[in-house]
Amino acid sequence: MGLTGLAIFKQLPKTNCKDCGQPTCLAFAMQLASGKAALDQCPHVSDAAKEALDSASAPPIALVKIGKGEKEVALGNETVLFRHEKRFEYPTGIAIAVKDTDGDIASKVAGINKLVFDRVGQIHSVNLVAVVNASGDGAKFAEAAKTVQANTEFPLVLVSEDPAAMGSALEAAGANNPLICGANAANLEAMVELAKKYDAPLVVKGNGLEELESLVEKAGYKKLFLDSGAREVNKVLADQTQIRRQALKKFRPFGYPTITFADNTDPIQAVVDASVYIAKYAGIVVVDSADPADLLPLITLRLNIYTDPQKPIAVESKLYEIGTPGPDSPVFVTTNFSLTYFNVQGDVESGRINGYILPVDTDGISVMTGWAAGKFTPEKITEMLNTSGVADKVSHRKVVIPGGVAVLSGKLHELSGWEVLVGPRESGGIPSFIKQRWGA
Amino acid sequence: MAVTIAKEKWTSKVGEMELGTGAKAIKVGGETSLPFLHFEGEIPNRPVLALEVWDMEPTEWPDILKKPFDGVLADPVAWAKKNVEYGADLIAIRFMSAHPDFKDASPEECAATAKAVADAVDVPLVLIGCGIDEKDAAVMEKVGEALNGKQCLIGCATEKNYKTITAAAMVNGHSVIASSPLDINLAKQLNILMTEMNLPTNRIAIDPLVGALGYGIEYAYSIMERARMGALMGDKMLAMPVICFVGQEAWKAKEAKSPDEETPEWGALDKRAILWEVVTTTSFALAGGSIFILRHPETIKHVNTHFAKVMESNAY
Ligand code: B12
Ligand code: SF4
């Protein structure tokens, strides 16, 4: 990344042997520069050249993984400061803390496993369980880690600054690539030792950015998460911003994902602090609460901040059946913006209505935006009524449109011949609307 | 290798707006840095919070929102006083009764309500119409006149009605809310039109028509970040404080309304609803919002606690 074809060419053997499938080394270099080829396609590069090219082409923030298998969490690899420049790629991992002094650890973990939310047709959940060595006791910590491991599929973050305790916890739960949290100035060597032994990622915590930088250099290990030591939201915000800015400038010691702790003693402020960390660059945020009311806003914010700014999430424009609709069931028209469609779907379902939904293709924009942009028109709705097959499914000819676009009804009736019922402005009103107005 | 703190060298600042008069007057804007990054510039004023007052009883509000205003929802003056008790920096009066679908109240009636509220409280006022462009222009003309000299923030001015509202603000010493739908160029365009009428740039607040958390927050968030960067890089037509109508959006969200029985997997409504308004607000503040129009007093409390913290220096 960022290397010109010519700079890459200088490192190649320049024999034009064609083993890479390209006619010349220069042609291969150009392919590499544009990301269309990978360095290992040339069997002849020297190790020295490989290293030079690898580190120069490495992303500004390393991609570091925690856990294994389906619930593996990968973080880092971001390339911008602001989401309008380019999509943020690897959504902040949300870790819920469990203390080794907590009463019933298994049931707390069962609660964490249930922090799964269905939003715009996708499943979103927390990602990690952080086991905290609050007791200071190594055996207790290992026991807790073992219990958590046995009760969840989420990868673990093991939180202790005592290498002996960490050693015991890793013996109990080190096989699944947990995040070791972690190393500081006092225990660096021992913690790096453990990380290497288990080939696991490691948090390095500095007392401020300066110390963090020197510890990272000293660690000589590449699977790292950074912790600047700050815990107050104003300072964390500054440090997170610095780490991201410097990483993007290719200041290598800060080229790793970060971990933050929203441990504010005021539970509402803890959620607010966590929301700041999600918006501003945290790789992982550790929160103490497992209350869904606290997690829903955080998971929603994460989804919003990490959506592609160029492409709204859309659903396929086709006929959807909700419940078990029959020939008398109502037909609802909406747009194919995911958020819009799933609002309508959710409200039709919660009203226990059997019905049909037709999301018109508006390039994934909302009802009012679609109308204002000329993408949610009587013509398009008519076409959808005619081609979706709904006309064969129902015996009536009545269609419900969103209240916000009542102005469409005359033209729509004229074009389609269907009777147009203007529904409520918000889909939440659909159940009572149907009760009052759908007497087919 | 030592760490060199990375500071952006911004060349300009957000304009500073003054609202209200006397001891409770407030200033917003004036930043020379991105939000809460004290290490690279000045942040002279913290963001400010308004609570809404309607001039007719809001019957559709959910119970949790009505409860703190028990007994005052039908009385704008009492409601406004209650808002001051709850710690609102400003009061936002919404002339809902002017809407043709409701009471179609006359501009004179609205002006009388505005006057009564202004006489009862000493915090600055935000005056907002019912959302019908033409009617709002007529209402703001009278209301602006009735509160001449009080340095209110009036609106919402759109591309359709900005002329009347801007004139009303200029004659009576108010500032204007300029609304445009989530588009940085539309916002600039409206600001240009208004400043061409000789309204000073520091008397305009940009309203990007925000959506709530989970309902398009990301669009407004990015527009605000871009606007703030534009302002700091010297674009005078983006160098205005940003106003966010968070209350009206957050309390529309299903997450702020769905009862515990319907969505037990979402946790208790009481907490979730407040958090919806709180997190929408703090996220916009982090993107550059300065004036927030809210609905629940609990939100004021929590957001102020957060603002107090992020207004503490983080200089290196
Ligand atoms: C986010 C947003 C955008 C985003 C689009 C995001 C997207 N994917 O849709 C962006 C920034 C791209 C955008 C652009 C524009 N926007 Co815009 N945008 C909004 C905003 C803030 C939120 C829209 C949203 O996502 N709502 C949430 C969804 C779920 O709402 P919804 O689709 O309407 O669905 C609800 C109801 O309609 C109803 N419902 C839906 N389907 C059905 C079906 C039935 C049967 C029933 C009964 C009910 C029902 O229930 C749903 C839940 O309550 C609104 C303002 C606001 N705060 O609402 C303006 C708004 C919609 N935009 C507006 C405009 C004018 C535009 C632009 C034309 C501006 C411009 N000139 O560039 C462009 C057009 C874009 C284009 N050319 O493609 C105006 C529309 C004005 C009008 N009344 O015509 C609005 C209302 C802002 C305003 N007040 O001026 N916009
Ligand atoms: S395989 Fe390597 S050496 Fe051979 S042509 Fe390709 S780049 Fe050159």
Coordinates of N, CA and C and ligand atoms in Angstrom, one line a residue, chain A residues 13 15-20 25 28 42-44, ligand 2:
Chain A
P13 N 13.7 -9.3 -8.8 CA 14.9 -9.9 -9.4 C 15.2 -9.3 -10.8
T15 N 14.5 -10.4 -13.8 CA 14.9 -11.4 -14.7 C 13.9 -11.7 -15.8
N16 N 12.7 -11.1 -15.6 CA 11.6 -11.3 -16.5 C 11.3 -12.8 -16.8
C17 N 11.4 -13.6 -15.8 CA 11.2 -15.1 -16.1 C 9.8 -15.5 -16.3
K18 N 8.8 -14.6 -16.0 CA 7.4 -14.9 -16.3 C 6.8 -15.9 -15.3
D19 N 7.5 -16.4 -14.3 CA 6.9 -17.4 -13.4 C 5.7 -16.8 -12.7
C20 N 5.6 -15.5 -12.6 CA 4.4 -14.9 -11.8 C 3.2 -14.8 -12.8
C25 N 9.0 -8.3 -15.0 CA 9.0 -7.9 -13.6 C 8.3 -6.6 -13.4
F28 N 4.6 -7.0 -13.3 CA 4.2 -7.6 -12.1 C 4.2 -6.5 -11.0
C42 N 5.5 -14.2 -7.0 CA 6.8 -14.3 -7.6 C 7.7 -15.2 -6.7
P43 N 8.1 -16.4 -7.2 CA 8.8 -17.3 -6.3 C 10.3 -16.9 -6.1
H44 N 10.7 -15.8 -6.8 CA 12.2 -15.5 -6.7 C 12.6 -14.3 -5.9
Ligands
SF4_2 S1 8.3 -14.2 -11.3 FE1 9.4 -12.6 -10.2 S2 11.3 -12.6 -11.3 FE2 9.9 -13.7 -12.6 S3 9.0 -12.2 -13.9 FE3 7.7 -12.3 -12.2 S4 8.4 -10.8 -10.9 FE4 10.0 -11.1 -12.3

